[in-house]
CSV table of C-alpha atoms and ligand atoms in Angstrom, one decimal:
chain,number,residue,atom,x,y,z
A,242,UNK,CA,7.2,37.8,80.4
A,243,UNK,CA,6.6,38.1,84.1
A,244,UNK,CA,3.6,35.9,84.4
A,245,UNK,CA,4.1,32.4,85.5
A,246,UNK,CA,1.0,31.2,83.5
A,247,UNK,CA,2.5,32.5,80.3
A,248,UNK,CA,3.5,30.1,77.7
A,249,UNK,CA,1.3,27.2,78.8
A,250,UNK,CA,-1.6,25.8,77.0
A,251,UNK,CA,-4.9,25.6,78.7
A,252,UNK,CA,-4.6,21.8,78.6
A,253,UNK,CA,-1.3,22.0,80.5
A,254,UNK,CA,-3.0,24.0,83.2
A,255,UNK,CA,-5.6,21.3,83.6
A,256,UNK,CA,-6.0,19.3,86.9
A,257,UNK,CA,-8.3,16.4,87.0
A,258,UNK,CA,-11.5,17.3,88.8
A,259,UNK,CA,-11.1,21.1,88.8
A,260,UNK,CA,-14.1,23.0,87.9
A,261,UNK,CA,-15.0,26.6,87.1
A,262,UNK,CA,-18.6,26.2,86.4
A,263,UNK,CA,-21.8,24.7,87.6
A,264,UNK,CA,-24.6,23.7,85.2
A,265,UNK,CA,-28.2,24.6,86.0
A,266,UNK,CA,-30.5,21.8,87.2
A,267,UNK,CA,-31.7,19.7,84.3
A,268,UNK,CA,-35.2,21.0,83.5
A,269,UNK,CA,-35.8,18.2,81.0
A,270,UNK,CA,-35.8,15.3,83.3
A,271,UNK,CA,-37.0,12.1,81.7
A,272,UNK,CA,-35.8,13.3,78.3
A,273,UNK,CA,-33.1,10.9,77.2
A,274,UNK,CA,-30.6,12.0,74.5
A,275,UNK,CA,-30.7,9.3,71.9
A,276,UNK,CA,-27.7,7.0,72.2
A,277,UNK,CA,-26.7,7.2,68.5
A,278,UNK,CA,-26.0,11.0,68.8
A,279,UNK,CA,-23.9,10.7,72.0
A,280,UNK,CA,-20.1,10.6,72.1
A,281,UNK,CA,-18.5,7.2,72.2
A,282,UNK,CA,-16.0,8.5,74.8
A,283,UNK,CA,-15.7,11.5,77.1
A,284,UNK,CA,-14.6,14.7,75.4
A,285,UNK,CA,-11.0,15.6,76.2
A,286,UNK,CA,-11.6,18.9,77.8
A,287,UNK,CA,-9.2,20.8,80.1
A,288,UNK,CA,-10.3,21.0,83.7
A,289,UNK,CA,-9.5,24.4,85.3
A,290,UNK,CA,-10.9,26.7,87.9
A,291,UNK,CA,-12.5,30.0,86.9
A,292,UNK,CA,-9.5,32.2,87.8
A,293,UNK,CA,-7.1,30.1,85.8
A,294,UNK,CA,-9.3,30.3,82.8
A,295,UNK,CA,-9.8,34.0,83.1
A,296,UNK,CA,-6.1,34.7,83.6
A,297,UNK,CA,-5.1,32.4,80.9
A,298,UNK,CA,-7.2,34.1,78.2
A,299,UNK,CA,-6.7,37.6,79.5
A,300,UNK,CA,-2.9,37.0,79.3
A,301,UNK,CA,-3.2,35.6,75.8
A,302,UNK,CA,-5.3,38.6,74.7
A,303,UNK,CA,-2.6,40.9,76.0
A,304,UNK,CA,0.0,39.3,73.8
A,305,UNK,CA,-1.9,40.5,70.8
A,306,UNK,CA,-1.2,43.9,69.3
A,307,UNK,CA,-4.2,45.8,68.2
A,308,UNK,CA,-5.1,49.3,67.2
A,309,UNK,CA,-6.4,49.8,70.8
A,310,UNK,CA,-2.9,49.0,72.2
A,311,UNK,CA,-0.8,51.3,70.1
A,312,UNK,CA,0.1,53.0,66.9
A,313,UNK,CA,-0.7,50.7,63.9
A,314,UNK,CA,0.7,52.3,60.7
A,315,UNK,CA,-0.2,49.5,58.4
A,316,UNK,CA,-0.4,50.8,54.9
A,317,UNK,CA,-3.0,49.6,52.4
A,318,UNK,CA,-5.1,48.1,55.2
A,319,UNK,CA,-6.1,51.2,57.0
A,320,UNK,CA,-6.3,50.0,60.6
A,321,UNK,CA,-7.9,53.2,61.8
A,322,UNK,CA,-9.6,54.6,64.8
A,323,UNK,CA,-12.7,52.5,65.6
A,324,UNK,CA,-14.8,54.8,67.7
A,325,UNK,CA,-16.3,52.9,70.6
A,326,UNK,CA,-19.8,54.4,69.8
A,327,UNK,CA,-19.8,52.3,66.7
A,328,UNK,CA,-19.3,49.1,68.7
A,329,UNK,CA,-22.2,50.1,70.9
A,330,UNK,CA,-24.4,50.7,67.9
A,331,UNK,CA,-23.4,47.3,66.4
A,332,UNK,CA,-24.1,45.6,69.7
A,333,UNK,CA,-27.6,46.9,70.1
A,334,UNK,CA,-29.6,43.7,70.9
A,335,UNK,CA,-32.4,44.7,68.4
A,336,UNK,CA,-29.7,44.3,65.7
A,337,UNK,CA,-27.6,41.6,67.2
A,338,UNK,CA,-30.5,39.2,67.6
A,339,UNK,CA,-31.7,39.5,64.0
A,340,UNK,CA,-31.9,36.3,62.1
A,341,UNK,CA,-31.2,36.4,58.3
A,342,UNK,CA,-34.3,34.2,57.7
A,343,UNK,CA,-36.8,36.2,59.7
A,344,UNK,CA,-39.6,37.7,57.7
A,345,UNK,CA,-38.6,41.1,56.1
A,346,UNK,CA,-41.5,43.0,57.8
A,347,UNK,CA,-40.1,42.1,61.2
A,348,UNK,CA,-36.7,43.6,60.3
A,349,UNK,CA,-37.7,47.0,59.0
A,350,UNK,CA,-35.2,48.7,61.2
A,351,UNK,CA,-32.3,46.8,59.7
A,352,UNK,CA,-33.6,47.5,56.3
A,353,UNK,CA,-33.7,51.2,57.1
A,354,UNK,CA,-30.1,51.0,58.2
A,355,UNK,CA,-29.1,49.5,54.8
A,356,UNK,CA,-31.2,52.0,52.8
A,357,UNK,CA,-29.7,54.9,54.7
A,358,UNK,CA,-26.2,53.6,54.3
A,359,UNK,CA,-26.7,52.9,50.6
A,360,UNK,CA,-27.9,56.5,50.1
A,361,UNK,CA,-24.9,57.9,51.9
A,362,UNK,CA,-22.5,55.7,49.9
A,363,UNK,CA,-24.2,56.8,46.7
A,364,UNK,CA,-23.7,60.5,47.8
A,365,UNK,CA,-20.0,59.9,48.6
A,366,UNK,CA,-19.1,57.9,45.5
A,367,UNK,CA,-21.4,59.3,42.8
A,368,UNK,CA,-22.7,55.8,41.9
A,369,UNK,CA,-26.4,54.9,41.9
A,370,UNK,CA,-26.9,51.5,43.4
A,371,UNK,CA,-25.1,49.3,46.0
A,372,UNK,CA,-25.3,45.7,47.0
A,373,UNK,CA,-24.1,44.8,50.5
A,374,UNK,CA,-23.7,41.1,50.0
A,375,UNK,CA,-19.9,40.8,49.6
A,376,UNK,CA,-18.1,40.0,52.8
A,377,UNK,CA,-14.7,41.7,52.0
A,378,UNK,CA,-13.0,43.9,49.5
A,379,UNK,CA,-11.8,40.9,47.4
A,380,UNK,CA,-15.3,39.4,47.4
A,381,UNK,CA,-16.5,42.9,46.2
A,382,UNK,CA,-14.0,42.8,43.4
A,383,UNK,CA,-15.2,39.4,42.3
A,384,UNK,CA,-18.8,40.6,42.5
A,385,UNK,CA,-18.1,43.8,40.5
A,386,UNK,CA,-16.2,41.9,37.8
A,387,UNK,CA,-19.1,39.5,37.6
A,388,UNK,CA,-21.4,42.5,37.0
A,389,UNK,CA,-19.1,43.6,34.2
A,390,UNK,CA,-18.9,40.1,32.7
A,391,UNK,CA,-22.7,39.7,32.9
A,392,UNK,CA,-23.1,43.1,31.2
A,393,UNK,CA,-20.8,42.3,28.3
A,394,UNK,CA,-22.5,38.9,27.8
A,395,UNK,CA,-25.9,40.7,27.7
A,396,UNK,CA,-24.5,42.8,24.9
A,397,UNK,CA,-23.5,39.7,23.0
A,398,UNK,CA,-19.8,40.5,23.6
A,399,UNK,CA,-18.7,37.2,24.8
A,400,UNK,CA,-15.1,37.8,23.7
A,401,UNK,CA,-14.5,40.6,26.2
A,402,UNK,CA,-12.4,38.7,28.8
A,403,UNK,CA,-9.3,40.8,29.3
A,404,UNK,CA,-8.9,42.9,32.4
A,405,UNK,CA,-6.2,45.5,32.5
A,406,UNK,CA,-4.6,45.7,36.0
A,407,UNK,CA,-1.7,48.1,36.9
A,408,UNK,CA,1.5,46.5,38.1
A,409,UNK,CA,1.1,48.4,41.3
A,410,UNK,CA,-2.3,46.8,42.1
A,411,UNK,CA,-3.1,44.9,45.2
A,412,UNK,CA,-2.8,41.2,44.7
A,413,UNK,CA,-6.5,40.6,45.1
A,414,UNK,CA,-7.2,42.5,41.8
A,415,UNK,CA,-5.6,39.9,39.4
A,416,UNK,CA,-6.7,37.1,41.7
A,417,UNK,CA,-10.4,38.2,41.6
A,418,UNK,CA,-10.2,38.6,37.8
A,419,UNK,CA,-8.8,35.1,37.5
A,420,UNK,CA,-11.5,33.6,39.8
A,421,UNK,CA,-14.1,35.4,37.6
A,422,UNK,CA,-12.6,33.5,34.6
A,423,UNK,CA,-11.1,36.6,33.1
A,424,UNK,CA,-7.6,37.1,31.7
A,425,UNK,CA,-5.2,39.6,33.3
A,426,UNK,CA,-3.2,42.1,31.2
A,427,UNK,CA,-0.7,44.1,33.2
A,428,UNK,CA,-0.1,47.8,32.5
A,429,UNK,CA,3.2,49.3,33.6
A,430,UNK,CA,3.8,52.2,36.0
A,431,UNK,CA,5.9,55.2,35.1
A,432,UNK,CA,9.0,56.1,37.1
A,433,UNK,CA,6.6,58.5,38.9
A,434,UNK,CA,4.5,55.5,40.1
A,435,UNK,CA,1.4,56.3,38.0
A,436,UNK,CA,-0.2,54.3,35.2
A,437,UNK,CA,1.9,54.5,32.1
A,438,UNK,CA,-0.4,56.0,29.5
A,439,UNK,CA,1.8,55.0,26.6
A,440,UNK,CA,1.8,51.4,27.7
A,441,UNK,CA,-2.0,51.6,28.2
A,442,UNK,CA,-2.5,53.0,24.7
A,443,UNK,CA,-0.5,50.1,23.3
A,444,UNK,CA,-2.6,47.6,25.2
A,445,UNK,CA,-5.8,49.2,24.1
A,446,UNK,CA,-4.8,49.2,20.4
A,447,UNK,CA,-3.8,45.6,20.7
A,448,UNK,CA,-6.7,44.2,22.7
A,449,UNK,CA,-9.5,46.8,22.2
A,450,UNK,CA,-12.5,44.6,21.3
A,451,UNK,CA,-11.4,42.0,24.0
A,452,UNK,CA,-11.2,44.4,26.9
A,453,UNK,CA,-13.8,43.8,29.5
A,454,UNK,CA,-12.5,46.3,32.1
A,455,UNK,CA,-9.7,48.2,33.6
A,456,UNK,CA,-9.2,48.0,37.4
A,457,UNK,CA,-7.7,51.0,39.2
A,458,UNK,CA,-7.0,52.0,42.7
A,459,UNK,CA,-6.9,55.7,43.4
A,460,UNK,CA,-4.9,57.0,45.2
A,461,UNK,CA,-3.0,53.9,44.1
A,462,UNK,CA,-1.1,51.5,46.3
A,463,UNK,CA,1.9,53.9,46.4
A,464,UNK,CA,-0.4,56.5,47.9
A,465,UNK,CA,-0.3,58.6,44.7
A,466,UNK,CA,-3.2,60.2,43.1
A,467,UNK,CA,-3.6,59.1,39.5
A,468,UNK,CA,-3.8,62.4,37.7
A,469,UNK,CA,-4.8,61.0,34.3
A,470,UNK,CA,-8.1,59.3,35.1
A,471,UNK,CA,-10.0,61.3,32.5
A,472,UNK,CA,-7.7,60.2,29.7
A,473,UNK,CA,-7.7,56.7,31.0
A,474,UNK,CA,-11.5,56.3,31.3
A,475,UNK,CA,-11.9,57.8,27.9
A,476,UNK,CA,-9.5,55.3,26.4
A,477,UNK,CA,-11.2,52.3,28.0
A,478,UNK,CA,-14.8,53.5,27.4
A,479,UNK,CA,-14.0,54.3,23.7
A,480,UNK,CA,-12.9,50.7,23.2
A,481,UNK,CA,-16.1,49.4,24.9
A,482,UNK,CA,-14.6,48.4,28.3
A,483,UNK,CA,-15.8,49.4,31.7
A,484,UNK,CA,-13.9,51.1,34.5
A,485,UNK,CA,-13.6,49.3,37.9
A,486,UNK,CA,-12.6,51.3,41.0
A,487,UNK,CA,-10.9,49.5,43.8
A,488,UNK,CA,-12.2,51.5,46.7
A,489,UNK,CA,-9.8,50.3,49.4
A,490,UNK,CA,-8.1,53.7,49.4
A,491,UNK,CA,-11.3,55.7,49.3
A,492,UNK,CA,-10.6,57.5,52.6
A,493,UNK,CA,-8.5,60.4,51.3
A,494,UNK,CA,-11.1,61.1,48.7
A,495,UNK,CA,-14.1,61.4,51.0
A,496,UNK,CA,-16.0,64.6,50.3
A,497,UNK,CA,-13.3,65.8,47.8
A,498,UNK,CA,-14.0,63.8,44.7
A,499,UNK,CA,-16.1,60.8,43.6
A,500,UNK,CA,-15.3,57.8,41.5
A,501,UNK,CA,-18.7,58.1,39.8
A,502,UNK,CA,-17.8,61.6,38.6
A,503,UNK,CA,-14.4,60.3,37.3
A,504,UNK,CA,-16.1,57.9,35.0
A,505,UNK,CA,-15.9,54.7,37.0
A,506,UNK,CA,-18.8,52.3,36.3
A,507,UNK,CA,-18.4,49.8,39.1
A,508,UNK,CA,-16.6,49.9,42.4
A,509,UNK,CA,-16.3,48.3,45.8
A,510,UNK,CA,-15.8,49.9,49.2
A,511,UNK,CA,-14.0,48.3,52.1
A,512,UNK,CA,-16.4,49.4,54.8
A,513,UNK,CA,-13.9,47.8,57.3
A,514,UNK,CA,-11.1,50.1,56.1
A,515,UNK,CA,-12.7,53.4,55.1
A,516,UNK,CA,-15.5,53.4,57.6
A,517,UNK,CA,-14.0,51.7,60.7
A,518,UNK,CA,-14.5,48.2,62.1
A,519,UNK,CA,-11.4,46.6,63.5
A,520,UNK,CA,-10.4,43.9,61.0
A,521,UNK,CA,-7.1,42.5,61.9
A,522,UNK,CA,-6.5,38.8,61.3
A,523,UNK,CA,-8.8,38.6,58.3
A,524,UNK,CA,-12.2,39.8,59.5
A,525,UNK,CA,-14.9,40.9,59.8
A,526,UNK,CA,-15.4,42.8,56.6
A,527,UNK,CA,-17.9,44.1,54.2
A,528,UNK,CA,-17.2,45.0,50.6
A,529,UNK,CA,-20.3,46.6,49.1
A,530,UNK,CA,-20.3,47.0,45.4
A,531,UNK,CA,-21.7,50.1,43.7
A,532,UNK,CA,-22.7,50.5,40.0
A,533,UNK,CA,-23.8,53.3,37.8
A,534,UNK,CA,-27.4,53.4,36.6
A,535,UNK,CA,-28.2,50.6,34.2
A,536,UNK,CA,-25.8,48.0,35.6
A,537,UNK,CA,-27.9,47.0,38.7
A,538,UNK,CA,-29.7,44.2,36.8
A,539,UNK,CA,-26.4,42.5,36.5
A,540,UNK,CA,-25.7,42.0,40.2
A,541,UNK,CA,-24.9,38.3,40.7
A,542,UNK,CA,-26.0,36.3,43.7
A,543,UNK,CA,-22.8,36.0,45.7
A,544,UNK,CA,-24.1,35.2,49.1
A,545,UNK,CA,-27.4,33.8,50.4
A,546,UNK,CA,-28.2,36.4,53.0
A,547,UNK,CA,-27.7,40.2,53.4
A,548,UNK,CA,-24.0,40.6,54.1
A,549,UNK,CA,-22.1,41.4,57.3
A,550,UNK,CA,-24.7,43.6,58.9
A,551,UNK,CA,-22.9,44.8,62.0
A,552,UNK,CA,-20.1,46.1,59.8
A,553,UNK,CA,-22.7,48.2,58.0
A,554,UNK,CA,-24.0,49.4,61.3
A,555,UNK,CA,-20.6,50.6,62.3
A,556,UNK,CA,-20.1,52.3,58.9
A,557,UNK,CA,-23.4,54.1,59.3
A,558,UNK,CA,-22.5,55.2,62.8
A,559,UNK,CA,-19.1,56.4,61.6
A,560,UNK,CA,-20.4,58.5,58.7
A,561,UNK,CA,-23.3,59.9,60.8
A,562,UNK,CA,-21.0,60.8,63.7
A,563,UNK,CA,-18.7,62.8,61.3
A,564,UNK,CA,-21.5,64.3,59.3
A,565,UNK,CA,-21.3,66.0,55.9
A,566,UNK,CA,-18.8,68.6,56.9
A,567,UNK,CA,-16.4,66.6,59.0
A,568,UNK,CA,-16.2,63.7,56.6
A,569,UNK,CA,-14.3,66.1,54.4
A,570,UNK,CA,-11.6,66.4,56.9
A,571,UNK,CA,-10.6,62.7,56.9
A,572,UNK,CA,-8.7,63.0,53.7
A,573,UNK,CA,-6.7,66.2,54.3
A,574,UNK,CA,-5.7,65.1,57.9
A,575,UNK,CA,-4.6,61.6,56.8
A,576,UNK,CA,-2.7,63.2,53.9
A,577,UNK,CA,-1.0,65.7,56.2
A,578,UNK,CA,0.0,63.0,58.7
A,579,UNK,CA,1.5,60.8,55.9
A,580,UNK,CA,3.4,63.6,54.3
A,581,UNK,CA,4.7,64.8,57.7
A,582,UNK,CA,6.1,61.3,58.5
A,583,UNK,CA,7.6,60.9,55.0
A,584,UNK,CA,9.4,64.3,55.0
A,585,UNK,CA,10.6,63.7,58.6
A,586,UNK,CA,12.3,60.3,57.7
A,587,UNK,CA,13.4,60.6,54.1
A,588,UNK,CA,16.9,61.5,55.0
A,589,UNK,CA,17.4,58.1,56.6
A,590,UNK,CA,14.9,55.9,54.7
A,591,UNK,CA,15.0,55.6,50.9
A,592,UNK,CA,12.1,57.4,49.3
A,593,UNK,CA,11.9,56.0,45.8
A,594,UNK,CA,9.1,58.4,44.6
A,595,UNK,CA,9.3,61.9,46.0
A,596,UNK,CA,6.6,64.6,46.0
A,597,UNK,CA,3.3,64.8,47.7
A,598,UNK,CA,1.6,61.6,48.6
A,599,UNK,CA,-2.0,61.0,49.8
A,600,UNK,CA,-2.8,59.0,52.9
A,601,UNK,CA,0.1,56.6,52.7
A,602,UNK,CA,3.6,56.3,51.1
A,603,UNK,CA,6.3,53.7,50.5
A,604,UNK,CA,10.0,53.7,51.5
A,605,UNK,CA,12.4,51.3,49.9
A,606,UNK,CA,14.2,50.2,53.1
A,607,UNK,CA,16.9,52.1,54.9
A,608,UNK,CA,18.9,54.7,52.9
A,609,UNK,CA,22.2,53.2,54.0
A,610,UNK,CA,22.2,49.8,52.4
A,611,UNK,CA,25.7,48.9,53.6
A,612,UNK,CA,24.5,47.7,57.0
A,613,UNK,CA,22.6,44.8,55.6
A,614,UNK,CA,19.6,45.7,57.7
A,615,UNK,CA,16.5,44.9,55.8
A,616,UNK,CA,12.9,46.1,55.9
A,617,UNK,CA,12.0,42.9,57.7
A,618,UNK,CA,14.5,43.7,60.4
A,619,UNK,CA,13.2,47.3,60.9
A,620,UNK,CA,9.7,46.0,61.1
A,621,UNK,CA,10.7,43.4,63.8
A,622,UNK,CA,12.6,46.0,65.8
A,623,UNK,CA,9.6,48.3,65.8
A,624,UNK,CA,7.8,45.7,67.8
A,625,UNK,CA,10.3,46.1,70.6
A,626,UNK,CA,9.4,49.7,70.8
A,627,UNK,CA,5.7,48.9,71.1
A,628,UNK,CA,4.6,49.8,67.5
A,629,UNK,CA,2.9,47.6,65.1
A,630,UNK,CA,5.0,47.2,62.0
A,631,UNK,CA,4.0,49.0,58.8
A,632,UNK,CA,3.1,46.9,55.7
A,633,UNK,CA,6.3,45.3,54.4
A,634,UNK,CA,7.3,44.0,51.0
A,635,UNK,CA,4.2,45.4,49.4
A,636,UNK,CA,3.8,46.9,46.8
A,637,UNK,CA,6.1,44.6,44.8
A,638,UNK,CA,7.5,47.5,42.8
A,639,UNK,CA,10.5,47.8,45.2
A,640,UNK,CA,12.7,45.3,46.8
A,641,UNK,CA,12.4,46.6,50.4
A,642,UNK,CA,9.0,48.2,50.4
A,643,UNK,CA,7.9,49.7,53.8
A,644,UNK,CA,4.5,51.1,53.5
A,645,UNK,CA,3.3,53.5,56.1
A,646,UNK,CA,-0.2,54.8,56.7
A,647,UNK,CA,-0.9,56.8,59.8
A,648,UNK,CA,-4.6,57.6,59.2
A,649,UNK,CA,-6.3,60.8,60.1
A,650,UNK,CA,-6.9,60.4,63.8
A,651,UNK,CA,-3.4,60.0,65.4
A,652,UNK,CA,-2.1,62.9,67.5
A,653,UNK,CA,1.0,64.8,66.7
A,654,UNK,CA,2.6,63.3,69.9
A,655,UNK,CA,2.0,59.8,68.7
A,656,UNK,CA,3.3,60.5,65.2
A,657,UNK,CA,6.4,62.3,66.6
A,658,UNK,CA,7.0,59.3,68.9
A,659,UNK,CA,6.9,57.0,65.9
A,660,UNK,CA,9.3,59.2,63.9
A,661,UNK,CA,11.7,59.3,66.8
A,662,UNK,CA,11.7,55.5,67.0
A,663,UNK,CA,12.2,55.1,63.2
A,664,UNK,CA,15.2,57.4,63.4
A,665,UNK,CA,16.6,55.5,66.4
A,666,UNK,CA,16.3,52.2,64.5
A,667,UNK,CA,18.2,53.8,61.6
A,668,UNK,CA,20.9,54.7,64.1
A,669,UNK,CA,21.0,51.2,65.6
A,670,UNK,CA,21.3,49.8,62.1
A,671,UNK,CA,24.5,51.7,61.7
A,672,UNK,CA,26.0,51.1,65.2
A,673,UNK,CA,24.7,47.7,66.1
A,674,UNK,CA,23.2,46.0,63.0
A,675,UNK,CA,23.3,42.5,64.6
A,676,UNK,CA,20.9,43.7,67.3
A,677,UNK,CA,18.4,44.9,64.7
A,678,UNK,CA,18.8,41.8,62.7
A,679,UNK,CA,18.0,39.6,65.6
A,680,UNK,CA,14.9,41.7,66.8
A,681,UNK,CA,12.4,41.4,68.3
A,682,UNK,CA,13.9,41.0,71.8
A,683,UNK,CA,11.2,42.2,74.1
A,684,UNK,CA,8.1,40.4,72.7
A,685,UNK,CA,6.7,37.1,74.1
A,686,UNK,CA,8.2,35.2,71.2
A,687,UNK,CA,11.3,36.1,69.2
A,688,UNK,CA,11.5,36.0,65.4
A,689,UNK,CA,9.3,33.3,64.1
A,690,UNK,CA,9.8,31.3,61.0
A,691,UNK,CA,6.9,32.6,58.9
A,692,UNK,CA,7.3,29.9,56.2
A,693,UNK,CA,7.3,27.0,58.7
A,694,UNK,CA,4.2,28.5,60.5
A,695,UNK,CA,2.4,28.8,57.2
A,696,UNK,CA,3.4,25.4,55.8
A,697,UNK,CA,3.1,23.4,59.0
A,698,UNK,CA,0.6,25.1,61.3
A,699,UNK,CA,-0.1,23.3,64.6
A,700,UNK,CA,-3.6,24.2,65.5
A,701,UNK,CA,-4.7,21.5,67.9
A,702,UNK,CA,-3.3,20.3,71.2
A,703,UNK,CA,-3.7,16.7,70.0
A,704,UNK,CA,-1.4,17.3,67.1
A,705,UNK,CA,1.2,18.7,69.4
A,706,UNK,CA,1.1,15.5,71.5
A,707,UNK,CA,1.3,13.3,68.4
A,708,UNK,CA,4.2,15.3,67.0
A,709,UNK,CA,6.1,14.9,70.2
A,710,UNK,CA,5.7,11.1,70.1
B,1008,LIG,C1,-7.3,45.5,51.3
B,1008,LIG,C2,-7.3,45.8,49.9
B,1008,LIG,C3,-8.0,45.0,49.0
B,1008,LIG,C4,-8.7,43.7,49.5
B,1008,LIG,O1,-9.7,43.9,50.5
B,1008,LIG,P1,-10.1,42.8,51.6
B,1008,LIG,O2,-11.2,43.4,52.3
B,1008,LIG,O3,-8.8,42.6,52.4
B,1008,LIG,O4,-10.5,41.6,50.9
B,1008,LIG,C5,-8.0,45.3,47.7
B,1008,LIG,N1,-7.3,46.3,47.2
B,1008,LIG,C6,-6.6,47.1,48.0
B,1008,LIG,C7,-5.8,48.3,47.4
B,1008,LIG,C8,-6.5,46.9,49.4
B,1008,LIG,O5,-5.8,47.7,50.2
């Protein structure tokens, strides 16, 4: 890194007496702050001039990789194009300055946004009612499962506590079911990567009266369209269970088919995935839950206010910018891009499940296993070339999963550039495996110990000093 400020903490740049601000004259003279709420000693704050502060944080921000810096083919999480117009809409002061506790009749505009968005989501999904309260997909799953649990209890069917979850499911599915107090029953995948109907029939005949629901993601986390949904929904409905649709992968379905028409009763949508909003690092999100007619009385109270409003604002702007006709192009373009990458790389990366995928697909590491270069090494080496790594080691069905999702809006040039680099890394793995194994070489920090960082995070300056002592 060529910047001399790089690598220092703001505290280390501090010089006693330096200032980058001046406070306005005290307009409340004569008003004394009560002693008991004052600090006992001076706050330990860094003292820096304005330019040092600006440069420090600007440099830090440039060490971060985002979808605005470069290609970000993260599968399952859909870090997609976030049109800047959406940011402008979400930043309108009339919306930004709303308070969740202000009287409803002073927030009619915000209410109109939510009503319009609900109507559009109903049209796109074929379900009848949505709640916007959940703050993320996982929160939506919990909310949706609570709807299902409430419904079964209302029918006097207290014993319905089993939730069938495919072995390819995202980890939040079983986690949400567990948090909801339900029991997880895993259904296997076939060698083609789809739900194994024979295994499902076995589970249904064993557990029938105890089945609360089955959760499904479609296209599933391998990027494959589950072709047997009609058979599956019939099996589950016939034994009295409900169908839950994990809508994290809704984007390739937009305008083409609808979960409601396929027999799903409850679903969540990840507005921050399918309908834009940059969401790296865990937020912000919105996981509205939709239900078919008759289930809306069972919505639980999962948050005190109205949900993450500016994410809704971005989703509305995204859908309205595309319009009815163009929203249908999202799926085919994302699918084309994914298949193009898959076909261009499958001679050097191991493709465990061949055939057409939807918006994303999974490789099982490099084809040539003799080099010892792992998926982790490939992901780290990609950083040197200025690409964000794909999703790695998920789904758990393969040892060396490398899950690539290009989204619909990347240009052919960008995609070709990525393919060329992936091929080059495969070459390097053969000719100079040690170099790939020790990547990244060109990033501000080299390979970090993920486990140590998670187990022993150092998040305050003070702790750093204490640890040094
Ligand atoms: C991202 C994702 C979730 C969880 O959504 P969050 O918004 O991250 O909580 C659930 N299922 C699938 C398939 C996902 O990709």
